[in-house]
Tab-separated table of C-alpha atoms in Angstrom:
chain	number	residue	atom	x	y	z
A	1	MET	CA	216.173	-41.520	-54.235
A	2	MET	CA	213.559	-41.067	-56.900
A	3	CYS	CA	211.396	-43.526	-58.781
A	4	THR	CA	214.251	-45.322	-60.441
A	5	VAL	CA	214.793	-47.108	-57.146
A	6	CYS	CA	211.452	-46.892	-55.338
A	7	GLY	CA	209.834	-49.720	-57.276
A	8	CYS	CA	207.159	-47.868	-59.213
A	9	GLY	CA	208.705	-48.744	-62.537
A	10	GLU	CA	207.727	-52.384	-62.068
A	11	SER	CA	204.016	-51.681	-62.409
A	12	GLU	CA	201.836	-51.558	-65.479
A	13	THR	CA	199.672	-48.521	-65.996
A	14	THR	CA	196.167	-48.765	-67.433
A	15	ILE	CA	194.602	-45.835	-69.261
A	16	GLU	CA	190.921	-45.650	-70.116
A	17	GLY	CA	190.292	-45.669	-73.837
A	18	HIS	CA	193.442	-47.635	-74.645
A	19	GLY	CA	193.420	-51.325	-75.387
A	20	HIS	CA	196.864	-51.868	-73.922
A	21	THR	CA	198.736	-51.282	-70.722
A	22	HIS	CA	201.621	-48.847	-70.432
A	23	ASP	CA	204.668	-50.508	-68.930
A	24	HIS	CA	207.163	-47.641	-69.174
A	25	GLY	CA	209.139	-48.704	-72.157
A	26	HIS	CA	207.787	-51.198	-74.656
A	27	ASP	CA	205.192	-49.323	-76.704
A	28	HIS	CA	206.296	-47.780	-79.979
A	29	HIS	CA	203.284	-45.898	-81.363
A	30	GLU	CA	203.519	-42.345	-82.607
A	31	HIS	CA	201.037	-39.829	-81.235
A	32	ASP	CA	199.406	-37.143	-83.324
A	33	HIS	CA	200.923	-34.567	-80.978
A	34	ALA	CA	204.553	-35.508	-81.639
A	35	HIS	CA	205.115	-38.220	-79.038
A	36	VAL	CA	207.464	-40.959	-80.114
A	37	HIS	CA	207.072	-43.808	-77.658
A	38	GLU	CA	210.564	-44.951	-77.051
A	39	GLY	CA	209.624	-45.434	-73.386
A	40	LEU	CA	210.517	-43.553	-70.245
A	41	HIS	CA	211.907	-46.295	-68.057
A	42	ASP	CA	214.098	-48.326	-70.392
A	43	TYR	CA	216.889	-48.585	-67.891
A	44	GLY	CA	216.446	-51.153	-65.141
A	45	GLN	CA	213.095	-50.211	-63.643
A	46	GLY	CA	212.108	-50.857	-60.093
A	47	PRO	CA	214.193	-51.008	-56.926
A	48	ALA	CA	217.512	-51.213	-58.667
A	49	ARG	CA	219.594	-51.220	-55.536
A	50	ALA	CA	217.673	-54.104	-54.058
A	51	HIS	CA	217.901	-56.144	-57.258
A	52	ALA	CA	221.357	-55.010	-58.391
A	53	PRO	CA	223.490	-54.260	-55.303
A	54	GLY	CA	226.581	-53.921	-57.471
A	55	LEU	CA	225.150	-50.968	-59.400
A	56	SER	CA	227.371	-47.952	-58.811
A	57	GLN	CA	226.169	-44.593	-57.599
A	58	ALA	CA	227.366	-43.039	-60.843
A	59	ARG	CA	225.253	-45.512	-62.824
A	60	MET	CA	222.218	-44.743	-60.659
A	61	VAL	CA	222.673	-41.016	-61.307
A	62	GLN	CA	222.946	-41.694	-65.046
A	63	ILE	CA	219.742	-43.781	-64.953
A	64	GLU	CA	217.867	-40.984	-63.198
A	65	GLN	CA	219.146	-38.411	-65.658
A	66	ASP	CA	218.102	-40.576	-68.606
A	67	ILE	CA	214.606	-41.134	-67.185
A	68	LEU	CA	214.022	-37.476	-66.433
A	69	GLY	CA	215.495	-36.436	-69.774
A	70	LYS	CA	213.044	-38.659	-71.653
A	71	ASN	CA	210.180	-37.453	-69.509
A	72	ASP	CA	211.116	-33.846	-70.218
A	73	ARG	CA	210.986	-34.507	-73.960
A	74	TYR	CA	207.481	-35.956	-73.647
A	75	ALA	CA	206.499	-33.031	-71.426
A	76	ALA	CA	207.762	-30.556	-74.018
A	77	ALA	CA	205.615	-32.271	-76.664
A	78	ASN	CA	202.589	-32.096	-74.374
A	79	ARG	CA	203.276	-28.418	-73.715
A	80	ARG	CA	203.427	-27.674	-77.426
A	81	TRP	CA	200.156	-29.556	-77.931
A	82	PHE	CA	198.481	-27.532	-75.157
A	83	GLY	CA	199.928	-24.286	-76.490
A	84	GLU	CA	198.702	-24.871	-80.035
A	85	ARG	CA	195.185	-25.356	-78.659
A	86	HIS	CA	195.341	-22.627	-75.960
A	87	ILE	CA	194.555	-25.219	-73.275
A	88	LEU	CA	195.378	-24.347	-69.660
A	89	ALA	CA	196.761	-27.522	-68.087
A	90	LEU	CA	197.026	-27.590	-64.290
A	91	ASN	CA	198.822	-30.362	-62.378
A	92	LEU	CA	197.108	-30.784	-58.989
A	93	VAL	CA	199.419	-32.364	-56.416
A	94	SER	CA	199.011	-33.156	-52.728
A	95	SER	CA	199.213	-35.763	-50.005
A	96	PRO	CA	196.318	-38.231	-49.792
A	97	GLY	CA	193.387	-36.758	-47.878
A	98	SER	CA	194.032	-33.089	-48.670
A	99	GLY	CA	190.601	-32.662	-50.230
A	100	LYS	CA	191.956	-32.488	-53.769
A	101	THR	CA	189.047	-34.362	-55.377
A	102	THR	CA	186.459	-32.425	-53.386
A	103	LEU	CA	188.092	-29.177	-54.510
A	104	LEU	CA	188.025	-30.412	-58.101
A	105	THR	CA	184.408	-31.587	-58.106
A	106	ARG	CA	183.209	-28.309	-56.589
A	107	THR	CA	185.225	-26.347	-59.138
A	108	LEU	CA	183.784	-28.339	-62.023
A	109	THR	CA	180.246	-27.887	-60.692
A	110	ASP	CA	180.558	-24.164	-60.070
A	111	LEU	CA	182.318	-23.300	-63.329
A	112	ARG	CA	180.592	-25.654	-65.757
A	113	GLU	CA	178.505	-22.856	-67.281
A	114	ARG	CA	181.521	-20.546	-67.588
A	115	LEU	CA	184.423	-22.672	-68.813
A	116	PRO	CA	185.006	-25.817	-70.887
A	117	MET	CA	186.845	-28.267	-68.625
A	118	ALA	CA	188.156	-31.825	-68.615
A	119	VAL	CA	190.061	-33.997	-66.159
A	120	ILE	CA	192.819	-36.606	-66.240
A	121	GLU	CA	192.517	-38.532	-62.991
A	122	GLY	CA	195.542	-40.369	-61.567
A	123	ASP	CA	195.243	-43.069	-58.893
A	124	GLN	CA	197.071	-46.283	-58.172
A	125	GLN	CA	193.833	-48.274	-58.278
A	126	THR	CA	190.065	-47.828	-58.799
A	127	SER	CA	188.120	-45.335	-60.879
A	128	HIS	CA	186.162	-43.937	-57.897
A	129	ASP	CA	187.459	-40.387	-58.258
A	130	ALA	CA	186.883	-40.308	-62.014
A	131	GLU	CA	183.303	-41.462	-61.407
A	132	ARG	CA	182.816	-38.642	-58.872
A	133	ILE	CA	184.138	-36.186	-61.423
A	134	ARG	CA	181.842	-37.450	-64.188
A	135	GLU	CA	178.869	-36.909	-61.892
A	136	THR	CA	179.521	-33.166	-62.279
A	137	GLY	CA	179.003	-33.511	-66.041
A	138	ALA	CA	182.688	-33.039	-66.851
A	139	ARG	CA	184.596	-35.381	-69.101
A	140	ALA	CA	187.208	-37.387	-67.219
A	141	LEU	CA	189.712	-40.105	-68.057
A	142	GLN	CA	191.208	-42.443	-65.432
A	143	ILE	CA	194.851	-43.486	-65.314
A	144	ASN	CA	195.654	-46.268	-62.839
A	145	THR	CA	199.360	-46.453	-62.110
A	146	GLY	CA	199.354	-49.754	-60.189
A	147	LYS	CA	202.395	-49.619	-57.922
A	148	GLY	CA	203.441	-46.364	-59.543
A	149	CYS	CA	203.550	-43.332	-57.276
A	150	HIS	CA	203.111	-40.580	-59.872
A	151	LEU	CA	201.926	-39.711	-63.353
A	152	ASP	CA	204.489	-39.030	-66.057
A	153	ALA	CA	204.350	-37.099	-69.305
A	154	HIS	CA	204.209	-40.285	-71.379
A	155	MET	CA	201.004	-41.407	-69.623
A	156	VAL	CA	199.446	-37.977	-70.043
A	157	GLY	CA	200.279	-38.013	-73.743
A	158	HIS	CA	198.424	-41.313	-74.122
A	159	ALA	CA	195.451	-39.942	-72.161
A	160	LEU	CA	195.198	-36.870	-74.361
A	161	GLU	CA	194.543	-39.050	-77.404
A	162	SER	CA	191.349	-40.422	-75.878
A	163	LEU	CA	190.217	-37.438	-73.823
A	164	ALA	CA	190.852	-34.842	-76.574
A	165	PRO	CA	190.132	-31.721	-74.462
A	166	GLU	CA	188.638	-28.976	-76.551
A	167	PRO	CA	190.645	-25.910	-77.626
A	168	GLY	CA	190.545	-23.071	-75.076
A	169	SER	CA	189.577	-25.392	-72.237
A	170	VAL	CA	191.009	-25.967	-68.772
A	171	LEU	CA	192.524	-29.418	-68.214
A	172	PHE	CA	192.930	-30.493	-64.600
A	173	ILE	CA	195.434	-33.310	-64.073
A	174	GLU	CA	194.819	-34.797	-60.637
A	175	ASN	CA	198.084	-36.518	-59.796
A	176	VAL	CA	198.535	-39.511	-57.504
A	177	GLY	CA	198.471	-38.472	-53.830
A	178	ASN	CA	202.185	-38.068	-53.097
A	179	LEU	CA	204.411	-35.060	-52.381
A	180	VAL	CA	207.684	-36.691	-53.440
A	181	CYS	CA	207.970	-38.143	-56.954
A	182	PRO	CA	205.422	-35.902	-58.762
A	183	ALA	CA	207.713	-32.956	-58.015
A	184	ALA	CA	210.343	-34.313	-60.409
A	185	PHE	CA	208.073	-35.270	-63.315
A	186	ASP	CA	206.947	-32.426	-65.571
A	187	LEU	CA	203.716	-33.358	-67.362
A	188	GLY	CA	203.729	-30.392	-69.732
A	189	GLU	CA	201.417	-28.401	-67.465
A	190	ALA	CA	201.345	-24.632	-67.252
A	191	HIS	CA	201.400	-24.731	-63.443
A	192	LYS	CA	201.719	-27.153	-60.553
A	193	VAL	CA	199.134	-26.440	-57.851
A	194	ALA	CA	200.043	-27.857	-54.427
A	195	ILE	CA	197.055	-28.462	-52.167
A	196	LEU	CA	197.749	-28.571	-48.449
A	197	SER	CA	195.036	-29.224	-45.880
A	198	VAL	CA	195.136	-27.382	-42.559
A	199	THR	CA	194.761	-30.808	-40.929
A	200	GLU	CA	198.361	-31.432	-41.997
A	201	GLY	CA	201.444	-29.858	-40.424
A	202	GLU	CA	202.650	-26.294	-41.016
A	203	ASP	CA	206.074	-27.749	-41.777
A	204	LYS	CA	204.974	-29.753	-44.816
A	205	PRO	CA	206.650	-27.266	-47.209
A	206	LEU	CA	209.926	-27.746	-45.357
A	207	LYS	CA	209.575	-31.537	-45.274
A	208	TYR	CA	208.783	-31.737	-49.001
A	209	PRO	CA	210.695	-28.736	-50.408
A	210	ASP	CA	211.020	-30.024	-53.969
A	211	MET	CA	207.258	-30.084	-54.423
A	212	PHE	CA	206.640	-26.629	-52.989
A	213	HIS	CA	209.582	-25.226	-54.913
A	214	ALA	CA	208.097	-26.637	-58.133
A	215	ALA	CA	204.580	-25.314	-57.414
A	216	ASP	CA	203.395	-21.899	-58.585
A	217	LEU	CA	200.345	-21.904	-56.316
A	218	MET	CA	199.709	-23.363	-52.867
A	219	ILE	CA	196.080	-23.838	-51.817
A	220	LEU	CA	195.440	-24.077	-48.091
A	221	ASN	CA	192.270	-26.158	-47.983
A	222	LYS	CA	189.772	-26.958	-45.203
A	223	ILE	CA	190.120	-23.569	-43.527
A	224	ASP	CA	186.635	-24.088	-42.066
A	225	LEU	CA	188.332	-26.457	-39.601
A	226	LEU	CA	190.786	-23.857	-38.259
A	227	PRO	CA	188.722	-23.076	-35.118
A	228	HIS	CA	189.173	-26.704	-34.089
A	229	LEU	CA	192.903	-26.956	-34.803
A	230	THR	CA	196.208	-25.458	-33.672
A	231	PHE	CA	197.398	-24.969	-37.262
A	232	ASP	CA	199.361	-21.704	-37.689
A	233	VAL	CA	198.424	-20.387	-41.137
A	234	GLN	CA	201.049	-17.652	-41.298
A	235	ARG	CA	203.786	-20.004	-40.201
A	236	CYS	CA	202.819	-22.423	-42.978
A	237	ILE	CA	202.871	-19.645	-45.567
A	238	ASP	CA	206.239	-18.415	-44.277
A	239	ASN	CA	207.606	-21.961	-44.558
A	240	ALA	CA	206.367	-22.231	-48.133
A	241	ARG	CA	207.983	-18.920	-49.042
A	242	ARG	CA	211.270	-19.967	-47.445
A	243	VAL	CA	211.319	-22.790	-49.987
A	244	ASN	CA	209.795	-20.782	-52.835
A	245	PRO	CA	209.625	-16.985	-52.464
A	246	ARG	CA	207.486	-16.633	-55.630
A	247	ILE	CA	204.739	-19.076	-54.613
A	248	GLN	CA	201.204	-17.694	-54.557
A	249	VAL	CA	198.872	-18.735	-51.749
A	250	LEU	CA	195.096	-19.075	-51.594
A	251	ARG	CA	193.098	-19.990	-48.495
A	252	LEU	CA	189.779	-21.731	-49.009
A	253	SER	CA	187.322	-24.408	-48.004
A	254	ALA	CA	186.064	-26.657	-50.778
A	255	THR	CA	183.354	-27.823	-48.360
A	256	THR	CA	181.831	-24.475	-47.330
A	257	GLY	CA	182.857	-22.495	-50.418
A	258	GLU	CA	184.818	-19.885	-48.464
A	259	GLY	CA	187.614	-18.484	-50.634
A	260	MET	CA	186.570	-20.433	-53.727
A	261	ASP	CA	185.926	-17.251	-55.729
A	262	ASP	CA	189.616	-16.359	-55.379
A	263	TRP	CA	190.509	-19.748	-56.866
A	264	TYR	CA	188.059	-19.256	-59.725
A	265	ARG	CA	189.495	-15.817	-60.482
A	266	TRP	CA	192.994	-17.306	-60.531
A	267	ILE	CA	191.885	-19.985	-63.013
A	268	GLU	CA	190.146	-17.511	-65.305
A	269	THR	CA	193.008	-14.988	-65.227
A	270	THR	CA	195.572	-17.721	-65.917
A	271	ARG	CA	193.433	-19.129	-68.747
A	272	GLN	CA	193.285	-15.689	-70.359
A	273	LEU	CA	197.080	-15.454	-70.242
A	274	VAL	CA	197.336	-18.846	-71.963
A	275	ALA	CA	194.886	-17.706	-74.644
A	276	LEU	CA	197.133	-14.681	-75.275
A	277	GLY	CA	200.187	-16.904	-75.486
A	278	ALA	CA	201.723	-15.297	-72.390
């Protein structure tokens, strides 16, 4: 089951730069980029089965469809906003501990003279990662989701108001560490980038197929550790392509820098395509 029953809808989200919390359904402001805040989770948030055991399966399916339908409308508005400004938005997703923030801080440091960049940082609690990102000189905005296990397009729309990434820039959206729910929630990004550490199992793409099916790029991170592990790189790639034959794969180490140039080329090439409206 997705987030309609996992409990994340019960939490309040806090977004830097906003004087209110976002509780998935009670804020009715209009955004300058065409968001109408009717709320994403207006239908019985939280662990519905636990709190409403009489709720039918058909009703649960309808709730999920309504939630995702609203999210998709917000995502479409975000995508239009990015497109009008030729902003490349990348949704970075992974399990906790994959090295996602280290990859991001190195990228921001290495490319700061070449590209305008900004970051929306998603975590359940703390602003530690956003502070690490700001140390690189990049602008970053923190979203804390509380009990929530993913970002949604509504939250990102709020964050864009305060962050205001510049036209032609790259916006990195670092999602909450989780390979389940973020797969279902489009944020309006151009691409999902799934980051998988070689300290995890080669079967992760098979265990979490929705995420790897939704991703356009898989980054195998921490390859500097391969001599000390039994991780089978080719088997992992084969597993990812069983789930998603079109997925691209990059191998790198955000710690040593090995393979990072391939990642930078991918970003710059993809940004050029966005600028051309491709």
